[in-house]
Structure formats: structure tokens, C-alpha cells
Amino acid sequence: DALATYGRDSVAGVTVGNEFLLNGGSESTLLERIASVNATINNGTAKYIPVGTADAGSMITTTLASGADYVMANVHPWFGGLPVDQAAGWVWEYTNTNAPSTALLAPNKPALYVAEAGWPTGANETRLATYQGATAGVQQLNTFLQTFVCQSNANVTQSGLQPSFIFEAFDEPWKDPLYGGVE
């Protein structure tokens, strides 16, 4: 309905699910849903709209990528447990040498994006404000943003690597009880 109402020209893609696999969904079900959405929105239309999915970087597989036009990997350096001064490089390294990179082996060559990369501004409890070598805080977020944006842009421009998205513009208080304020 949205495509019929507003047109297709402003739509870069339709993402089916976010962290469906991370939350216990099956790859076969997700692939069926991607195919269904693709058939629904691209059946007999002049402008093809790419259809993909987003999930935790660790959940990306070649099989999943084979059924999508693009794959968006959620790669949060906080959960890698490293100090913020290493975070920007870790996002690139993890994406290109671990599970997300298997998307590039799919025969259809889907685009690979880093869909979520960010740093928590704080936690609900002091004990949750650190995770291994990572420390939550506004200063740490600023460090991440200052290093990540430039490095990500350089990786895309110089090396033709995947573009990235920063997650997110505003805190989501509904996640606090579930994740202790660091999600």
C-alpha cells in the first residue's frame, strides 16, 4: 500500500526482519518471508526494489545471503568487549573476516552493509556499565563517533567496502529493562 500511495522512486530497499535469527527464528522461515515480500512488491513492476534482511553479524551465512539482494549485519563493538579506542577498527575487521563476510560468497553477490554500529551512553546499574574492556558513557560514544565515521567512509571510498549505518539517533528506553541500558 505504501508503494502504491507514495511511489517506488524514494525506496532504496525493503528489509525483512531485524535480528530474527538472533532471536530464535529459523533461516528457512526468514528466506521464505524474504521471497514472499520480493514476489509481492516486485511482481510485474517496472522498477525493481531490492529486498534483504538485517541480523546480528554472527548470524549471517552464505545461505541466508543467497536469498537476499542485500544483507545488513548488526556489528556492535560494545558486545565485542573491547576498549572504545579499538572499536572503529574492530567493526571493519569483524565484518570482513568473520560471519558477515560469508555473505560475499553467495552466488548472487548481495550487497553487505553494517546496519548497526554504535556505543552505549550509559547503563541502568554501575555493574552493567562495563563489559570486558568496554565502558559505556557519553565520552566513549563521542570517541566512537569521531573515529568510526571517518574510518568507515575511508573504507568505503578507498577499498570499496560496505557502507555503514550508526545505530541509533536516540536511546530506546523500552530496552532498558531487557538489556540493562546498554542496548
PDB file of C-alpha atoms in Angstrom:
ATOM      1  CA  ASP A   1       0.000   0.000   0.000  1.00  0.00           C
ATOM      2  CA  ALA A   2       2.820   2.426   0.840  1.00  0.00           C
ATOM      3  CA  LEU A   3       4.473   1.808  -2.531  1.00  0.00           C
ATOM      4  CA  ALA A   4       1.168   2.336  -4.325  1.00  0.00           C
ATOM      5  CA  THR A   5       0.488   5.521  -2.375  1.00  0.00           C
ATOM      6  CA  TYR A   6       3.935   7.143  -2.364  1.00  0.00           C
ATOM      7  CA  GLY A   7       5.688   5.516  -5.303  1.00  0.00           C
ATOM      8  CA  ARG A   8       8.817   3.462  -5.713  1.00  0.00           C
ATOM      9  CA  ASP A   9      11.329   6.167  -6.564  1.00  0.00           C
ATOM     10  CA  SER A  10      12.299   7.006  -2.982  1.00  0.00           C
ATOM     11  CA  VAL A  11      12.631   3.404  -1.809  1.00  0.00           C
ATOM     12  CA  ALA A  12      16.171   2.019  -1.794  1.00  0.00           C
ATOM     13  CA  GLY A  13      15.136  -1.360  -0.409  1.00  0.00           C
ATOM     14  CA  VAL A  14      12.797  -3.261   1.861  1.00  0.00           C
ATOM     15  CA  THR A  15      14.347  -5.031   4.838  1.00  0.00           C
ATOM     16  CA  VAL A  16      12.534  -8.125   6.075  1.00  0.00           C
ATOM     17  CA  GLY A  17      13.128  -8.657   9.772  1.00  0.00           C
ATOM     18  CA  ASN A  18      15.756  -7.450  12.177  1.00  0.00           C
ATOM     19  CA  GLU A  19      17.595  -9.967  14.350  1.00  0.00           C
ATOM     20  CA  PHE A  20      15.023 -12.623  13.529  1.00  0.00           C
ATOM     21  CA  LEU A  21      17.694 -15.324  13.601  1.00  0.00           C
ATOM     22  CA  LEU A  22      19.358 -13.946  16.728  1.00  0.00           C
ATOM     23  CA  ASN A  23      16.014 -14.204  18.498  1.00  0.00           C
ATOM     24  CA  GLY A  24      15.476 -17.862  17.584  1.00  0.00           C
ATOM     25  CA  GLY A  25      13.841 -17.704  14.151  1.00  0.00           C
ATOM     26  CA  SER A  26      14.858 -20.207  11.507  1.00  0.00           C
ATOM     27  CA  GLU A  27      16.841 -19.359   8.417  1.00  0.00           C
ATOM     28  CA  SER A  28      14.391 -21.238   6.185  1.00  0.00           C
ATOM     29  CA  THR A  29      11.449 -19.230   7.543  1.00  0.00           C
ATOM     30  CA  LEU A  30      13.303 -15.958   7.024  1.00  0.00           C
ATOM     31  CA  LEU A  31      14.232 -16.924   3.462  1.00  0.00           C
ATOM     32  CA  GLU A  32      10.589 -17.788   2.744  1.00  0.00           C
ATOM     33  CA  ARG A  33       9.493 -14.398   4.051  1.00  0.00           C
ATOM     34  CA  ILE A  34      12.105 -12.552   2.003  1.00  0.00           C
ATOM     35  CA  ALA A  35      10.938 -14.401  -1.121  1.00  0.00           C
ATOM     36  CA  SER A  36       7.304 -13.647  -0.316  1.00  0.00           C
ATOM     37  CA  VAL A  37       7.923  -9.923   0.152  1.00  0.00           C
ATOM     38  CA  ASN A  38      10.003  -9.861  -3.024  1.00  0.00           C
ATOM     39  CA  ALA A  39       7.221 -11.511  -5.029  1.00  0.00           C
ATOM     40  CA  THR A  40       4.607  -9.192  -3.535  1.00  0.00           C
ATOM     41  CA  ILE A  41       6.363  -5.885  -4.165  1.00  0.00           C
ATOM     42  CA  ASN A  42       8.216  -6.699  -7.399  1.00  0.00           C
ATOM     43  CA  ASN A  43       5.628  -8.712  -9.329  1.00  0.00           C
ATOM     44  CA  GLY A  44       5.147  -7.056 -12.713  1.00  0.00           C
ATOM     45  CA  THR A  45       6.644  -3.687 -11.787  1.00  0.00           C
ATOM     46  CA  ALA A  46       8.979  -1.569 -13.839  1.00  0.00           C
ATOM     47  CA  LYS A  47      11.313  -0.576 -11.002  1.00  0.00           C
ATOM     48  CA  TYR A  48      12.758  -3.445  -9.002  1.00  0.00           C
ATOM     49  CA  ILE A  49      13.157  -2.765  -5.290  1.00  0.00           C
ATOM     50  CA  PRO A  50      15.888  -4.805  -3.588  1.00  0.00           C
ATOM     51  CA  VAL A  51      14.750  -6.971  -0.671  1.00  0.00           C
ATOM     52  CA  GLY A  52      17.090  -8.012   2.111  1.00  0.00           C
ATOM     53  CA  THR A  53      17.382  -8.638   5.822  1.00  0.00           C
ATOM     54  CA  ALA A  54      19.260  -7.483   8.913  1.00  0.00           C
ATOM     55  CA  ASP A  55      20.606  -9.650  11.711  1.00  0.00           C
ATOM     56  CA  ALA A  56      23.420  -9.914  14.201  1.00  0.00           C
ATOM     57  CA  GLY A  57      26.708 -10.229  12.369  1.00  0.00           C
ATOM     58  CA  SER A  58      27.300 -13.632  13.924  1.00  0.00           C
ATOM     59  CA  MET A  59      24.105 -14.957  12.329  1.00  0.00           C
ATOM     60  CA  ILE A  60      24.980 -14.109   8.703  1.00  0.00           C
ATOM     61  CA  THR A  61      25.551 -17.105   6.423  1.00  0.00           C
ATOM     62  CA  THR A  62      26.144 -17.674   2.736  1.00  0.00           C
ATOM     63  CA  THR A  63      22.792 -19.494   2.541  1.00  0.00           C
ATOM     64  CA  LEU A  64      20.965 -16.509   4.023  1.00  0.00           C
ATOM     65  CA  ALA A  65      22.730 -14.136   1.648  1.00  0.00           C
ATOM     66  CA  SER A  66      21.842 -16.344  -1.329  1.00  0.00           C
ATOM     67  CA  GLY A  67      18.180 -15.498  -0.803  1.00  0.00           C
ATOM     68  CA  ALA A  68      18.587 -11.733  -0.429  1.00  0.00           C
ATOM     69  CA  ASP A  69      19.564  -8.740  -2.534  1.00  0.00           C
ATOM     70  CA  TYR A  70      21.405  -7.297   0.436  1.00  0.00           C
ATOM     71  CA  VAL A  71      22.380  -8.301   3.957  1.00  0.00           C
ATOM     72  CA  MET A  72      22.690  -5.870   6.835  1.00  0.00           C
ATOM     73  CA  ALA A  73      24.950  -7.029   9.670  1.00  0.00           C
ATOM     74  CA  ASN A  74      24.484  -5.594  13.151  1.00  0.00           C
ATOM     75  CA  VAL A  75      28.048  -5.287  14.435  1.00  0.00           C
ATOM     76  CA  HIS A  76      28.318  -3.623  17.840  1.00  0.00           C
ATOM     77  CA  PRO A  77      31.870  -3.292  19.180  1.00  0.00           C
ATOM     78  CA  TRP A  78      30.484  -2.894  22.718  1.00  0.00           C
ATOM     79  CA  PHE A  79      29.458  -6.552  22.645  1.00  0.00           C
ATOM     80  CA  GLY A  80      32.936  -7.388  21.373  1.00  0.00           C
ATOM     81  CA  GLY A  81      34.073  -6.262  24.822  1.00  0.00           C
ATOM     82  CA  LEU A  82      36.920  -4.050  23.700  1.00  0.00           C
ATOM     83  CA  PRO A  83      38.014  -0.529  24.616  1.00  0.00           C
ATOM     84  CA  VAL A  84      36.364   2.214  22.592  1.00  0.00           C
ATOM     85  CA  ASP A  85      39.646   3.326  21.013  1.00  0.00           C
ATOM     86  CA  GLN A  86      39.748  -0.051  19.215  1.00  0.00           C
ATOM     87  CA  ALA A  87      36.052  -0.108  18.283  1.00  0.00           C
ATOM     88  CA  ALA A  88      36.113   1.509  14.842  1.00  0.00           C
ATOM     89  CA  GLY A  89      38.770  -0.848  13.513  1.00  0.00           C
ATOM     90  CA  TRP A  90      37.068  -3.843  15.116  1.00  0.00           C
ATOM     91  CA  VAL A  91      33.787  -3.199  13.251  1.00  0.00           C
ATOM     92  CA  TRP A  92      35.582  -3.313   9.904  1.00  0.00           C
ATOM     93  CA  GLU A  93      37.787  -6.256  10.855  1.00  0.00           C
ATOM     94  CA  TYR A  94      34.940  -8.337  12.294  1.00  0.00           C
ATOM     95  CA  THR A  95      32.658  -7.651   9.334  1.00  0.00           C
ATOM     96  CA  ASN A  96      35.287  -8.550   6.766  1.00  0.00           C
ATOM     97  CA  THR A  97      36.896 -11.565   8.415  1.00  0.00           C
ATOM     98  CA  ASN A  98      34.066 -13.255  10.341  1.00  0.00           C
ATOM     99  CA  ALA A  99      30.489 -14.419   9.730  1.00  0.00           C
ATOM    100  CA  PRO A 100      29.231 -11.279   7.923  1.00  0.00           C
ATOM    101  CA  SER A 101      31.835 -11.710   5.193  1.00  0.00           C
ATOM    102  CA  THR A 102      30.300 -15.072   4.233  1.00  0.00           C
ATOM    103  CA  ALA A 103      27.542 -13.053   2.540  1.00  0.00           C
ATOM    104  CA  LEU A 104      30.100 -12.109  -0.096  1.00  0.00           C
ATOM    105  CA  LEU A 105      30.484 -15.777  -1.046  1.00  0.00           C
ATOM    106  CA  ALA A 106      26.855 -16.095  -2.159  1.00  0.00           C
ATOM    107  CA  PRO A 107      26.480 -16.659  -5.904  1.00  0.00           C
ATOM    108  CA  ASN A 108      24.084 -13.695  -6.284  1.00  0.00           C
ATOM    109  CA  LYS A 109      26.670 -11.307  -4.748  1.00  0.00           C
ATOM    110  CA  PRO A 110      24.312  -9.374  -2.442  1.00  0.00           C
ATOM    111  CA  ALA A 111      25.392  -6.032  -1.045  1.00  0.00           C
ATOM    112  CA  LEU A 112      26.747  -6.226   2.508  1.00  0.00           C
ATOM    113  CA  TYR A 113      26.147  -3.345   4.901  1.00  0.00           C
ATOM    114  CA  VAL A 114      26.940  -2.746   8.534  1.00  0.00           C
ATOM    115  CA  ALA A 115      23.390  -1.959   9.632  1.00  0.00           C
ATOM    116  CA  GLU A 116      24.057  -1.188  13.258  1.00  0.00           C
ATOM    117  CA  ALA A 117      27.221   0.078  14.854  1.00  0.00           C
ATOM    118  CA  GLY A 118      27.157   2.200  17.952  1.00  0.00           C
ATOM    119  CA  TRP A 119      28.200   2.654  21.557  1.00  0.00           C
ATOM    120  CA  PRO A 120      26.034   2.883  24.690  1.00  0.00           C
ATOM    121  CA  THR A 121      25.858   6.192  26.540  1.00  0.00           C
ATOM    122  CA  GLY A 122      25.318   4.502  29.890  1.00  0.00           C
ATOM    123  CA  ALA A 123      23.733   1.649  31.799  1.00  0.00           C
ATOM    124  CA  ASN A 124      20.983   1.198  34.367  1.00  0.00           C
ATOM    125  CA  GLU A 125      23.376  -0.040  37.016  1.00  0.00           C
ATOM    126  CA  THR A 126      27.056   0.630  37.634  1.00  0.00           C
ATOM    127  CA  ARG A 127      27.903  -3.067  37.297  1.00  0.00           C
ATOM    128  CA  LEU A 128      26.456  -3.050  33.753  1.00  0.00           C
ATOM    129  CA  ALA A 129      28.449  -0.014  32.591  1.00  0.00           C
ATOM    130  CA  THR A 130      31.425  -2.177  31.682  1.00  0.00           C
ATOM    131  CA  TYR A 131      31.672  -5.318  29.601  1.00  0.00           C
ATOM    132  CA  GLN A 132      35.120  -6.875  29.486  1.00  0.00           C
ATOM    133  CA  GLY A 133      37.242  -3.958  28.159  1.00  0.00           C
ATOM    134  CA  ALA A 134      34.281  -1.821  27.068  1.00  0.00           C
ATOM    135  CA  THR A 135      32.963   1.094  29.132  1.00  0.00           C
ATOM    136  CA  ALA A 136      29.638   2.808  28.445  1.00  0.00           C
ATOM    137  CA  GLY A 137      29.473   6.600  28.533  1.00  0.00           C
ATOM    138  CA  VAL A 138      28.893   9.775  26.570  1.00  0.00           C
ATOM    139  CA  GLN A 139      32.633  10.434  26.277  1.00  0.00           C
ATOM    140  CA  GLN A 140      33.118   6.909  24.893  1.00  0.00           C
ATOM    141  CA  LEU A 141      30.252   7.417  22.426  1.00  0.00           C
ATOM    142  CA  ASN A 142      31.898  10.615  21.203  1.00  0.00           C
ATOM    143  CA  THR A 143      35.203   8.772  20.763  1.00  0.00           C
ATOM    144  CA  PHE A 144      33.446   6.050  18.798  1.00  0.00           C
ATOM    145  CA  LEU A 145      31.661   8.541  16.545  1.00  0.00           C
ATOM    146  CA  GLN A 146      34.828  10.574  15.956  1.00  0.00           C
ATOM    147  CA  THR A 147      36.819   7.520  14.911  1.00  0.00           C
ATOM    148  CA  PHE A 148      34.174   5.341  13.292  1.00  0.00           C
ATOM    149  CA  VAL A 149      32.655   7.779  10.807  1.00  0.00           C
ATOM    150  CA  CYS A 150      35.970   8.772   9.236  1.00  0.00           C
ATOM    151  CA  GLN A 151      37.282   5.218   9.159  1.00  0.00           C
ATOM    152  CA  SER A 152      34.037   3.838   7.730  1.00  0.00           C
ATOM    153  CA  ASN A 153      33.954   6.478   4.996  1.00  0.00           C
ATOM    154  CA  ALA A 154      37.600   5.794   4.148  1.00  0.00           C
ATOM    155  CA  ASN A 155      36.931   2.052   3.940  1.00  0.00           C
ATOM    156  CA  VAL A 156      34.046   2.628   1.516  1.00  0.00           C
ATOM    157  CA  THR A 157      35.861   5.210  -0.595  1.00  0.00           C
ATOM    158  CA  GLN A 158      39.334   3.667  -0.731  1.00  0.00           C
ATOM    159  CA  SER A 159      38.568  -0.015  -0.605  1.00  0.00           C
ATOM    160  CA  GLY A 160      35.053  -0.334  -1.972  1.00  0.00           C
ATOM    161  CA  LEU A 161      33.938  -1.926   1.303  1.00  0.00           C
ATOM    162  CA  GLN A 162      30.464  -1.873   2.782  1.00  0.00           C
ATOM    163  CA  PRO A 163      28.769   1.349   3.846  1.00  0.00           C
ATOM    164  CA  SER A 164      27.721   1.563   7.486  1.00  0.00           C
ATOM    165  CA  PHE A 165      24.832   2.938   9.492  1.00  0.00           C
ATOM    166  CA  ILE A 166      25.122   4.301  13.017  1.00  0.00           C
ATOM    167  CA  PHE A 167      22.600   2.876  15.442  1.00  0.00           C
ATOM    168  CA  GLU A 168      20.889   4.901  16.760  1.00  0.00           C
ATOM    169  CA  ALA A 169      19.977   8.581  16.967  1.00  0.00           C
ATOM    170  CA  PHE A 170      18.026   8.293  20.218  1.00  0.00           C
ATOM    171  CA  ASP A 171      18.033   5.939  23.178  1.00  0.00           C
ATOM    172  CA  GLU A 172      15.164   3.448  23.336  1.00  0.00           C
ATOM    173  CA  PRO A 173      14.036   3.365  26.983  1.00  0.00           C
ATOM    174  CA  TRP A 174      11.835   0.304  26.375  1.00  0.00           C
ATOM    175  CA  LYS A 175      15.026  -1.743  26.031  1.00  0.00           C
ATOM    176  CA  ASP A 176      16.369  -0.759  29.448  1.00  0.00           C
ATOM    177  CA  PRO A 177      14.633  -3.489  31.472  1.00  0.00           C
ATOM    178  CA  LEU A 178      15.651  -6.125  28.910  1.00  0.00           C
ATOM    179  CA  TYR A 179      19.284  -5.198  28.377  1.00  0.00           C
ATOM    180  CA  GLY A 180      20.340  -3.065  31.332  1.00  0.00           C
ATOM    181  CA  GLY A 181      20.504   0.174  29.355  1.00  0.00           C
ATOM    182  CA  VAL A 182      23.419  -0.743  27.095  1.00  0.00           C
ATOM    183  CA  GLU A 183      21.348  -1.804  24.099  1.00  0.00           C
TER     184      GLU A 183
END
